[in-house]
DNA sequence: TAGATTGTTAATCGATTAACAATC
DNA sequence: TAGATTGTTAATCGATTAACAATC
């Protein structure tokens, strides 16, 4: 008995985190007119072993064929689907500071299925280009009642993180992408993904100390 | 035979990535006047098991005492040291776009031992507050000859990533913190740490699909 | 067909968790 | 001293890598 969809259910977290790097290699190859790539070629570009590449890709695609390698066009589709980049999702952003503005201005999110509908802040934005996309924080729950919102992007300072989180939860938004450099507290059903940028600096410093 | 420094050499990567979350909990506790915390209390706040907390912390500190738990002040010092936050390191930033400006304006880096000396861009910055800290890209190697630079922060668009990387390598900077959403190519001795922000969106979408 | 490359089963490696002895 | 909590050894779990059979 094979299931109808053999993929998708058994993708591990490490695999999921490597998929974007495969996507990058594949997309660049396609733009250069390459039709097929072997697992060894893909791995070499990224510093992964060919077995790892095959195992990762086998869990989300059957674009690989013995003898010829992976079909670039097919594989790109499958990776984008596995990552959920093929579906549109809608976000609001809380905290229109430097980081908030950078994210609101980042064009690449369209490629990842993310659209930021509006930014919210206690202060009105001084950035001309964003003026009509930034609303007062008090308007959040009303906005969420009138629009479908899948995700809140949290870019407030650490001190305001728990307050802003409470607003997000009250507005019924089911997931938070947390860029505030602190732990936030949510009810069980709310999904939180932390993106503390400074977090990986410790790893980098450690590598700089030990790898030389 | 015990080594003089029993810590530091056997810290695993997963542990290193959890240390900042411990630091956050510890610092907030200290600000509230708390003197000691047990591994169970720390773990509860972060959603880790108490054994994991003890194992992580034992690898970098001996601030834990049976019966009383962990000394908050001592532990904070030890974590900051393990993460390298106690030493000052100097960076330049390439690509003063939205993300580059956000990083140049982020005050928190001082806490992580990071100081951004200057930004470099092909175009002069239109941001008044940064004007005197942004130099033309052509001045990079000269700047690096005159200043001690440990790290290059790469915030250029994906298409310019490999060119900018070549400049960084030519200038002799030993490590790159790569925010460009693409793979960059460096000689073996250069340390690269990738920080592709959109990368974790795939994981978030997957969790949103499966956890509900 | 012969051979290159895939997908998968088994072996290894590393990290987490459980059990418990050490200790303040 | 008795008991709470640490640090560590052993067991489990999960991910990576090696070996190889399947297949185009």
Tab-separated table of C-alpha atoms (C1' of nucleotides) in Angstrom:
chain	number	residue	atom	x	y	z
A	1	UNK	CA	0.000	0.000	0.000
A	2	UNK	CA	1.420	3.356	-1.009
A	3	UNK	CA	-0.169	6.543	0.227
A	4	UNK	CA	-1.539	8.946	-2.339
A	5	UNK	CA	0.998	11.570	-1.374
A	6	UNK	CA	4.232	9.845	-0.418
A	7	UNK	CA	5.963	13.133	0.388
A	8	UNK	CA	5.319	15.976	2.781
A	9	UNK	CA	4.546	14.026	5.946
A	10	UNK	CA	8.040	12.777	6.702
A	11	UNK	CA	10.189	15.827	6.046
A	12	UNK	CA	12.532	16.389	8.970
A	13	UNK	CA	13.367	19.813	10.354
A	14	UNK	CA	17.034	19.728	9.266
A	15	UNK	CA	15.914	18.798	5.763
A	16	UNK	CA	13.396	21.635	5.720
A	17	UNK	CA	16.128	24.081	6.722
A	18	UNK	CA	18.357	22.891	3.873
A	19	UNK	CA	15.682	23.061	1.181
A	20	UNK	CA	16.118	26.804	0.552
A	21	UNK	CA	19.794	26.280	-0.212
A	22	UNK	CA	18.910	23.623	-2.788
A	23	UNK	CA	16.338	25.987	-4.245
A	24	UNK	CA	18.987	28.676	-4.632
A	25	UNK	CA	21.370	26.361	-6.489
A	26	UNK	CA	18.613	24.978	-8.694
A	27	UNK	CA	17.260	28.389	-9.630
A	28	UNK	CA	20.643	29.740	-10.590
A	29	UNK	CA	21.339	26.635	-12.661
A	30	UNK	CA	18.014	26.981	-14.471
A	31	UNK	CA	18.740	30.631	-15.275
A	32	UNK	CA	22.013	29.505	-16.830
A	33	UNK	CA	20.096	27.064	-19.009
A	34	UNK	CA	21.060	23.887	-17.153
A	35	UNK	CA	18.421	21.153	-17.466
A	36	UNK	CA	19.684	18.468	-15.095
A	37	UNK	CA	21.931	18.268	-12.045
A	38	UNK	CA	23.291	15.236	-10.197
A	39	UNK	CA	23.193	15.002	-6.405
A	40	UNK	CA	27.001	15.200	-6.448
A	41	UNK	CA	26.950	18.484	-8.378
A	42	UNK	CA	24.351	20.030	-6.081
A	43	UNK	CA	26.204	18.857	-2.997
A	44	UNK	CA	29.518	20.198	-4.186
A	45	UNK	CA	28.086	23.687	-4.576
A	46	UNK	CA	26.705	23.658	-1.025
A	47	UNK	CA	29.278	21.594	0.810
A	48	UNK	CA	26.908	18.684	1.454
A	49	UNK	CA	27.550	15.007	0.709
A	50	UNK	CA	25.719	13.547	-2.282
A	51	UNK	CA	23.881	11.038	-0.074
A	52	UNK	CA	22.464	13.804	2.034
A	53	UNK	CA	21.305	15.640	-1.058
A	54	UNK	CA	19.557	12.535	-2.385
A	55	UNK	CA	17.927	11.749	0.924
A	56	UNK	CA	16.710	15.295	1.414
A	57	UNK	CA	15.346	15.571	-2.102
A	58	UNK	CA	13.798	12.088	-2.109
A	59	UNK	CA	11.631	13.139	0.829
A	60	UNK	CA	9.912	15.875	-1.181
A	61	UNK	CA	10.302	15.064	-4.862
A	62	UNK	CA	10.707	12.342	-7.445
A	63	UNK	CA	12.445	14.569	-9.970
A	64	UNK	CA	15.560	12.396	-9.714
A	65	UNK	CA	16.186	9.750	-12.353
A	66	UNK	CA	18.999	7.176	-12.318
A	67	UNK	CA	21.663	7.949	-14.877
A	68	UNK	CA	20.434	11.484	-15.659
A	69	UNK	CA	20.169	13.145	-12.263
A	70	UNK	CA	17.518	15.655	-11.179
A	71	UNK	CA	15.243	17.540	-13.539
A	72	UNK	CA	15.854	21.161	-12.613
A	73	UNK	CA	12.430	22.533	-13.533
A	74	UNK	CA	10.511	19.765	-11.796
A	75	UNK	CA	12.708	19.887	-8.710
A	76	UNK	CA	12.282	23.629	-8.354
A	77	UNK	CA	8.507	23.210	-8.359
A	78	UNK	CA	8.650	20.426	-5.784
A	79	UNK	CA	10.929	22.328	-3.407
A	80	UNK	CA	8.821	25.466	-3.612
A	81	UNK	CA	5.751	23.395	-2.846
A	82	UNK	CA	7.393	21.619	0.100
A	83	UNK	CA	8.402	24.991	1.544
A	84	UNK	CA	4.896	26.369	1.047
A	85	UNK	CA	6.196	29.106	-1.246
A	86	UNK	CA	3.461	28.323	-3.780
A	87	UNK	CA	0.645	29.502	-1.492
A	88	UNK	CA	-0.022	33.130	-0.635
A	89	UNK	CA	-0.038	34.028	3.075
A	90	UNK	CA	-0.811	37.345	4.665
A	91	UNK	CA	0.988	39.072	7.501
A	92	UNK	CA	0.880	42.200	9.596
A	93	UNK	CA	4.023	43.677	11.123
A	94	UNK	CA	4.257	45.210	14.594
A	95	UNK	CA	6.973	47.764	15.280
A	96	UNK	CA	7.963	49.908	12.298
A	97	UNK	CA	11.526	50.679	13.393
A	98	UNK	CA	14.638	50.083	11.312
A	99	UNK	CA	14.195	46.325	11.179
A	100	UNK	CA	10.458	46.572	10.606
A	101	UNK	CA	10.978	48.934	7.696
A	102	UNK	CA	13.654	46.684	6.221
A	103	UNK	CA	11.253	43.744	6.243
A	104	UNK	CA	8.351	45.800	4.861
A	105	UNK	CA	10.588	46.920	2.011
A	106	UNK	CA	12.036	43.521	1.237
A	107	UNK	CA	10.779	42.510	-2.195
A	108	UNK	CA	11.956	38.919	-1.951
A	109	UNK	CA	9.123	37.825	0.347
A	110	UNK	CA	6.797	37.569	-2.654
A	111	UNK	CA	8.955	34.619	-3.742
A	112	UNK	CA	8.298	32.975	-0.379
A	113	UNK	CA	4.521	33.331	-0.485
A	114	UNK	CA	4.524	36.126	2.078
A	115	UNK	CA	2.679	39.398	1.690
A	116	UNK	CA	2.844	42.048	4.411
A	117	UNK	CA	-0.506	43.808	4.384
A	118	UNK	CA	0.261	46.570	6.874
A	119	UNK	CA	2.611	47.741	9.613
A	120	UNK	CA	1.466	48.850	13.056
A	121	UNK	CA	3.222	51.169	15.449
A	122	UNK	CA	2.416	53.419	18.376
A	123	UNK	CA	4.126	56.278	16.529
A	124	UNK	CA	3.219	57.166	12.932
A	125	UNK	CA	6.013	56.371	10.475
A	126	UNK	CA	8.352	59.108	9.288
A	127	UNK	CA	9.104	57.055	6.196
A	128	UNK	CA	7.196	58.655	3.307
A	129	UNK	CA	7.065	55.533	1.165
A	130	UNK	CA	5.396	53.523	3.930
A	131	UNK	CA	3.041	56.174	5.263
A	132	UNK	CA	-0.159	54.677	3.914
A	133	UNK	CA	0.824	51.154	4.983
A	134	UNK	CA	1.462	52.036	8.613
A	135	UNK	CA	-1.443	52.213	11.051
A	136	UNK	CA	-1.702	52.975	14.772
A	137	UNK	CA	-1.436	49.919	16.992
A	138	UNK	CA	-4.930	50.553	18.320
A	139	UNK	CA	-6.304	49.679	14.871
A	140	UNK	CA	-4.886	46.155	14.900
A	141	UNK	CA	-7.833	44.083	16.073
A	142	UNK	CA	-10.183	45.979	13.779
A	143	UNK	CA	-7.855	45.366	10.844
A	144	UNK	CA	-7.678	41.659	11.655
A	145	UNK	CA	-11.459	41.416	11.796
A	146	UNK	CA	-11.714	42.844	8.285
A	147	UNK	CA	-8.733	41.085	6.687
A	148	UNK	CA	-7.461	37.537	6.606
A	149	UNK	CA	-4.210	37.554	8.592
A	150	UNK	CA	-2.116	34.380	8.909
A	151	UNK	CA	0.938	35.754	10.654
A	152	UNK	CA	2.228	38.587	12.818
A	153	UNK	CA	5.815	39.717	12.330
A	154	UNK	CA	7.127	41.116	15.591
A	155	UNK	CA	9.866	43.757	15.279
A	156	UNK	CA	9.374	45.815	18.431
A	157	UNK	CA	12.141	46.412	21.038
A	158	UNK	CA	12.580	43.644	23.632
A	159	UNK	CA	10.828	45.648	26.377
A	160	UNK	CA	7.630	45.906	24.339
A	161	UNK	CA	7.620	42.333	23.105
A	162	UNK	CA	5.249	40.857	25.674
A	163	UNK	CA	2.762	43.720	25.356
A	164	UNK	CA	2.734	43.508	21.582
A	165	UNK	CA	2.389	39.735	21.811
A	166	UNK	CA	-0.712	40.159	23.964
A	167	UNK	CA	-2.233	42.396	21.273
A	168	UNK	CA	-1.454	39.827	18.603
A	169	UNK	CA	-3.017	37.023	20.604
A	170	UNK	CA	-6.063	39.153	21.395
A	171	UNK	CA	-6.494	39.856	17.689
A	172	UNK	CA	-6.620	36.100	17.057
A	173	UNK	CA	-3.551	35.823	14.818
A	174	UNK	CA	-2.410	32.183	14.920
A	175	UNK	CA	1.358	32.568	14.376
A	176	UNK	CA	4.176	34.954	15.274
A	177	UNK	CA	7.525	35.430	13.566
A	178	UNK	CA	9.488	36.938	16.423
A	179	UNK	CA	12.441	39.231	15.640
A	180	UNK	CA	12.435	40.823	19.107
A	181	UNK	CA	15.593	39.733	20.941
A	182	UNK	CA	13.720	38.111	23.817
A	183	UNK	CA	11.456	35.216	24.730
A	184	UNK	CA	7.750	35.900	24.277
A	185	UNK	CA	4.874	34.189	26.071
A	186	UNK	CA	1.841	32.845	24.222
A	187	UNK	CA	-1.026	30.420	24.796
A	188	UNK	CA	-0.358	26.896	23.596
A	189	UNK	CA	-2.200	27.118	20.302
A	190	UNK	CA	-0.151	30.061	19.000
A	191	UNK	CA	2.877	29.120	16.900
A	192	UNK	CA	6.039	31.131	17.565
A	193	UNK	CA	9.150	31.127	15.472
A	194	UNK	CA	12.107	33.011	16.872
A	195	UNK	CA	14.515	34.821	14.581
A	196	UNK	CA	16.906	36.423	17.003
A	197	UNK	CA	19.535	37.780	14.640
A	198	UNK	CA	22.215	38.358	17.238
A	199	UNK	CA	21.737	34.778	18.425
A	200	UNK	CA	24.034	33.312	15.838
A	201	UNK	CA	26.797	35.805	16.593
A	202	UNK	CA	27.876	33.572	19.481
A	203	UNK	CA	28.286	30.671	17.086
A	204	UNK	CA	30.229	32.858	14.687
A	205	UNK	CA	32.594	34.150	17.399
A	206	UNK	CA	33.144	30.584	18.551
A	207	UNK	CA	33.970	29.416	15.046
A	208	UNK	CA	36.348	32.345	14.574
A	209	UNK	CA	38.139	31.391	17.788
A	210	UNK	CA	38.349	27.656	17.112
A	211	UNK	CA	38.685	27.304	13.351
A	212	UNK	CA	41.958	29.214	13.200
B	1	UNK	CA	44.771	14.966	34.818
B	2	UNK	CA	42.315	17.829	34.552
B	3	UNK	CA	42.852	20.563	32.011
B	4	UNK	CA	43.260	24.097	33.283
B	5	UNK	CA	40.129	25.212	31.475
B	6	UNK	CA	37.586	22.406	31.613
B	7	UNK	CA	35.016	24.378	29.591
B	8	UNK	CA	34.988	25.945	26.178
B	9	UNK	CA	36.453	23.105	24.148
B	10	UNK	CA	33.494	20.752	24.302
B	11	UNK	CA	30.571	23.067	23.678
B	12	UNK	CA	28.362	21.615	20.962
B	13	UNK	CA	26.711	23.684	18.274
B	14	UNK	CA	23.142	23.086	19.524
B	15	UNK	CA	24.234	24.155	22.996
B	16	UNK	CA	25.866	27.286	21.608
B	17	UNK	CA	22.641	28.176	19.818
B	18	UNK	CA	20.636	27.813	23.025
B	19	UNK	CA	22.982	29.899	25.180
B	20	UNK	CA	21.494	33.254	24.115
B	21	UNK	CA	18.066	32.118	25.280
B	22	UNK	CA	19.484	31.251	28.703
B	23	UNK	CA	21.197	34.622	28.789
B	24	UNK	CA	17.890	36.359	28.116
B	25	UNK	CA	16.125	34.548	30.963
B	26	UNK	CA	19.012	35.102	33.369
B	27	UNK	CA	19.312	38.803	32.588
B	28	UNK	CA	15.626	39.444	33.079
B	29	UNK	CA	15.687	37.522	36.362
B	30	UNK	CA	18.660	39.533	37.591
B	31	UNK	CA	16.898	42.801	36.741
B	32	UNK	CA	13.976	41.626	38.856
B	33	UNK	CA	16.350	41.050	41.753
B	34	UNK	CA	16.424	37.250	41.570
B	35	UNK	CA	19.701	35.786	42.887
B	36	UNK	CA	19.384	32.092	42.034
B	37	UNK	CA	17.473	29.945	39.564
B	38	UNK	CA	17.134	26.177	39.333
B	39	UNK	CA	17.533	24.323	36.043
B	40	UNK	CA	13.828	23.456	36.250
B	41	UNK	CA	12.834	27.122	36.521
B	42	UNK	CA	15.058	28.133	33.611
B	43	UNK	CA	13.804	25.260	31.503
B	44	UNK	CA	10.169	26.018	32.186
B	45	UNK	CA	10.547	29.560	30.890
B	46	UNK	CA	12.107	28.347	27.643
B	47	UNK	CA	10.329	25.052	27.089
B	48	UNK	CA	13.462	22.933	27.649
B	49	UNK	CA	13.806	19.962	29.995
B	50	UNK	CA	15.785	20.539	33.181
B	51	UNK	CA	18.388	17.936	32.209
B	52	UNK	CA	19.118	19.747	28.989
B	53	UNK	CA	19.520	23.006	30.861
B	54	UNK	CA	21.957	21.433	33.315
B	55	UNK	CA	23.958	19.737	30.582
B	56	UNK	CA	24.167	22.888	28.475
B	57	UNK	CA	25.173	25.065	31.416
B	58	UNK	CA	27.617	22.523	32.854
B	59	UNK	CA	29.593	22.702	29.620
B	60	UNK	CA	30.351	26.410	30.090
B	61	UNK	CA	29.971	27.236	33.767
B	62	UNK	CA	30.156	25.959	37.304
B	63	UNK	CA	27.728	28.494	38.694
B	64	UNK	CA	25.362	25.649	39.629
B	65	UNK	CA	25.331	24.384	43.213
B	66	UNK	CA	23.349	21.404	44.491
B	67	UNK	CA	20.425	22.432	46.632
B	68	UNK	CA	20.572	26.145	45.698
B	69	UNK	CA	20.564	26.148	41.902
B	70	UNK	CA	22.485	28.544	39.652
B	71	UNK	CA	23.989	31.834	40.768
B	72	UNK	CA	22.467	34.340	38.389
B	73	UNK	CA	25.306	36.871	38.353
B	74	UNK	CA	28.037	34.261	37.894
B	75	UNK	CA	26.075	32.389	35.230
B	76	UNK	CA	25.472	35.541	33.243
B	77	UNK	CA	29.208	36.231	33.161
B	78	UNK	CA	30.004	32.676	32.097
B	79	UNK	CA	27.437	32.616	29.297
B	80	UNK	CA	28.592	35.962	27.940
B	81	UNK	CA	32.159	34.708	27.963
B	82	UNK	CA	31.262	31.432	26.234
B	83	UNK	CA	29.460	33.384	23.511
B	84	UNK	CA	32.411	35.743	23.110
B	85	UNK	CA	30.266	38.742	24.037
B	86	UNK	CA	32.934	39.955	26.449
B	87	UNK	CA	35.464	40.710	23.712
B	88	UNK	CA	35.145	43.596	21.287
B	89	UNK	CA	35.150	42.720	17.590
B	90	UNK	CA	35.088	45.073	14.623
B	91	UNK	CA	33.076	44.793	11.434
B	92	UNK	CA	32.445	46.547	8.170
B	93	UNK	CA	29.140	46.267	6.351
B	94	UNK	CA	28.717	45.965	2.590
B	95	UNK	CA	25.449	47.086	1.023
B	96	UNK	CA	23.717	49.961	2.796
B	97	UNK	CA	20.153	49.165	1.709
B	98	UNK	CA	17.200	48.718	4.039
B	99	UNK	CA	18.641	45.680	5.812
B	100	UNK	CA	22.121	47.182	5.964
B	101	UNK	CA	20.787	50.367	7.555
B	102	UNK	CA	18.743	48.352	10.050
B	103	UNK	CA	21.855	46.491	11.174
B	104	UNK	CA	23.981	49.670	11.292
B	105	UNK	CA	21.343	51.280	13.499
B	106	UNK	CA	20.841	48.313	15.801
B	107	UNK	CA	22.100	49.331	19.229
B	108	UNK	CA	21.969	45.834	20.697
B	109	UNK	CA	25.145	44.662	18.931
B	110	UNK	CA	27.248	46.428	21.575
B	111	UNK	CA	25.933	43.789	24.013
B	112	UNK	CA	27.236	41.087	21.674
B	113	UNK	CA	30.745	42.460	21.366
B	114	UNK	CA	30.139	43.713	17.836
B	115	UNK	CA	30.981	47.174	16.588
B	116	UNK	CA	30.264	48.180	13.001
B	117	UNK	CA	32.994	50.619	12.005
B	118	UNK	CA	31.651	51.644	8.618
B	119	UNK	CA	29.276	50.790	5.810
B	120	UNK	CA	30.285	50.512	2.160
B	121	UNK	CA	28.120	50.934	-0.896
B	122	UNK	CA	28.466	51.759	-4.572
B	123	UNK	CA	25.909	54.541	-4.084
B	124	UNK	CA	26.296	57.174	-1.352
B	125	UNK	CA	23.681	56.819	1.405
B	126	UNK	CA	20.591	59.018	1.399
B	127	UNK	CA	20.228	58.447	5.136
B	128	UNK	CA	21.420	61.626	6.879
B	129	UNK	CA	22.284	59.946	10.175
B	130	UNK	CA	24.621	57.470	8.493
B	131	UNK	CA	26.238	59.783	5.960
B	132	UNK	CA	29.627	59.998	7.627
B	133	UNK	CA	29.723	56.251	8.307
B	134	UNK	CA	29.115	55.200	4.707
B	135	UNK	CA	32.015	55.066	2.254
B	136	UNK	CA	32.292	54.129	-1.429
B	137	UNK	CA	33.015	50.448	-2.020
B	138	UNK	CA	36.287	51.398	-3.720
B	139	UNK	CA	37.621	52.564	-0.350
B	140	UNK	CA	37.234	49.142	1.295
B	141	UNK	CA	40.713	47.690	0.965
B	142	UNK	CA	42.297	50.969	2.004
B	143	UNK	CA	40.029	51.099	5.068
B	144	UNK	CA	40.938	47.536	6.017
B	145	UNK	CA	44.638	48.300	5.724
B	146	UNK	CA	44.249	51.157	8.208
B	147	UNK	CA	41.778	49.543	10.628
B	148	UNK	CA	41.542	46.201	12.362
B	149	UNK	CA	38.541	44.438	10.784
B	150	UNK	CA	37.437	41.014	12.061
B	151	UNK	CA	34.244	40.575	10.096
B	152	UNK	CA	32.368	41.670	6.993
B	153	UNK	CA	28.585	41.863	7.166
B	154	UNK	CA	27.148	41.231	3.720
B	155	UNK	CA	23.783	42.875	3.002
B	156	UNK	CA	23.888	43.362	-0.760
B	157	UNK	CA	21.252	41.962	-3.157
B	158	UNK	CA	21.749	38.334	-4.221
B	159	UNK	CA	23.063	39.287	-7.671
B	160	UNK	CA	25.917	41.304	-6.196
B	161	UNK	CA	26.836	38.804	-3.495
B	162	UNK	CA	29.683	37.057	-5.309
B	163	UNK	CA	31.258	40.330	-6.459
B	164	UNK	CA	31.096	41.827	-2.990
B	165	UNK	CA	32.496	38.601	-1.542
B	166	UNK	CA	35.477	38.865	-3.859
B	167	UNK	CA	36.149	42.384	-2.553
B	168	UNK	CA	35.935	41.162	1.031
B	169	UNK	CA	38.348	38.313	0.384
B	170	UNK	CA	40.728	40.615	-1.469
B	171	UNK	CA	40.695	42.979	1.511
B	172	UNK	CA	41.828	40.109	3.721
B	173	UNK	CA	38.811	40.018	6.054
B	174	UNK	CA	38.718	36.553	7.641
B	175	UNK	CA	34.975	36.072	8.209
B	176	UNK	CA	31.669	36.935	6.536
B	177	UNK	CA	28.204	37.175	8.067
B	178	UNK	CA	26.094	36.653	4.977
B	179	UNK	CA	22.582	38.140	4.857
B	180	UNK	CA	22.376	37.978	1.055
B	181	UNK	CA	19.781	35.357	0.114
B	182	UNK	CA	22.207	33.217	-1.861
B	183	UNK	CA	25.239	30.956	-1.541
B	184	UNK	CA	28.573	32.760	-1.682
B	185	UNK	CA	31.906	31.303	-2.731
B	186	UNK	CA	35.060	31.791	-0.677
B	187	UNK	CA	38.527	30.271	-0.302
B	188	UNK	CA	38.792	27.605	2.397
B	189	UNK	CA	40.275	29.791	5.110
B	190	UNK	CA	37.410	32.305	5.107
B	191	UNK	CA	34.613	31.595	7.597
B	192	UNK	CA	31.083	32.141	6.315
B	193	UNK	CA	27.967	32.207	8.395
B	194	UNK	CA	24.697	32.390	6.502
B	195	UNK	CA	21.744	34.292	7.912
B	196	UNK	CA	19.165	33.939	5.199
B	197	UNK	CA	16.108	35.408	6.876
B	198	UNK	CA	13.562	34.018	4.461
B	199	UNK	CA	15.082	30.558	4.968
B	200	UNK	CA	13.102	29.836	8.088
B	201	UNK	CA	9.829	30.862	6.474
B	202	UNK	CA	9.600	27.383	4.963
B	203	UNK	CA	9.843	25.851	8.408
B	204	UNK	CA	7.213	28.264	9.714
B	205	UNK	CA	4.784	27.488	6.880
B	206	UNK	CA	5.311	23.790	7.464
B	207	UNK	CA	4.604	24.126	11.170
B	208	UNK	CA	1.490	26.178	10.447
B	209	UNK	CA	0.246	23.453	8.103
B	210	UNK	CA	1.028	20.493	10.370
B	211	UNK	CA	0.550	21.777	13.927
B	212	UNK	CA	-3.129	22.571	13.415
C	1	DT	C1'	23.560	-4.175	-22.836
C	2	DA	C1'	26.744	-1.669	-19.683
C	3	DG	C1'	27.266	1.922	-16.665
C	4	DA	C1'	26.003	6.028	-14.192
C	5	DT	C1'	23.213	7.721	-10.798
C	6	DT	C1'	19.269	7.251	-8.019
C	7	DG	C1'	16.665	5.606	-3.717
C	8	DT	C1'	16.874	2.763	0.382
C	9	DT	C1'	18.464	-0.356	3.976
C	10	DA	C1'	21.917	-0.838	7.520
C	11	DA	C1'	25.690	1.191	10.292
C	12	DT	C1'	27.511	5.058	12.505
C	13	DC	C1'	27.551	9.167	14.757
C	14	DG	C1'	25.860	12.802	17.759
C	15	DA	C1'	22.440	14.856	20.677
C	16	DT	C1'	18.737	14.344	23.996
C	17	DT	C1'	16.681	12.187	27.837
C	18	DA	C1'	16.489	9.064	31.856
C	19	DA	C1'	18.465	7.308	35.916
C	20	DC	C1'	21.155	8.081	39.718
C	21	DA	C1'	25.198	9.076	42.435
C	22	DA	C1'	27.538	13.289	44.307
C	23	DT	C1'	27.101	17.292	47.166
C	24	DC	C1'	25.931	21.420	49.394
D	1	DT	C1'	21.504	15.140	59.267
D	2	DA	C1'	17.949	15.022	55.543
D	3	DG	C1'	16.628	16.582	51.312
D	4	DA	C1'	16.826	19.316	47.189
D	5	DT	C1'	19.239	20.018	43.197
D	6	DT	C1'	23.342	19.504	40.643
D	7	DG	C1'	26.574	16.914	37.387
D	8	DT	C1'	27.424	12.626	34.978
D	9	DT	C1'	26.982	7.929	33.238
D	10	DA	C1'	24.060	4.991	30.497
D	11	DA	C1'	20.057	4.449	27.391
D	12	DT	C1'	17.365	6.252	23.838
D	13	DC	C1'	16.338	8.760	20.006
D	14	DG	C1'	17.145	10.970	15.592
D	15	DA	C1'	20.073	12.391	11.858
D	16	DT	C1'	23.986	11.509	8.865
D	17	DT	C1'	26.802	8.558	6.272
D	18	DA	C1'	28.138	4.163	4.058
D	19	DA	C1'	27.016	0.315	1.298
D	20	DC	C1'	24.490	-1.447	-2.257
D	21	DA	C1'	20.522	-2.912	-4.872
D	22	DA	C1'	17.225	-0.822	-8.261
D	23	DT	C1'	16.731	1.433	-12.623
D	24	DC	C1'	16.868	4.292	-16.535
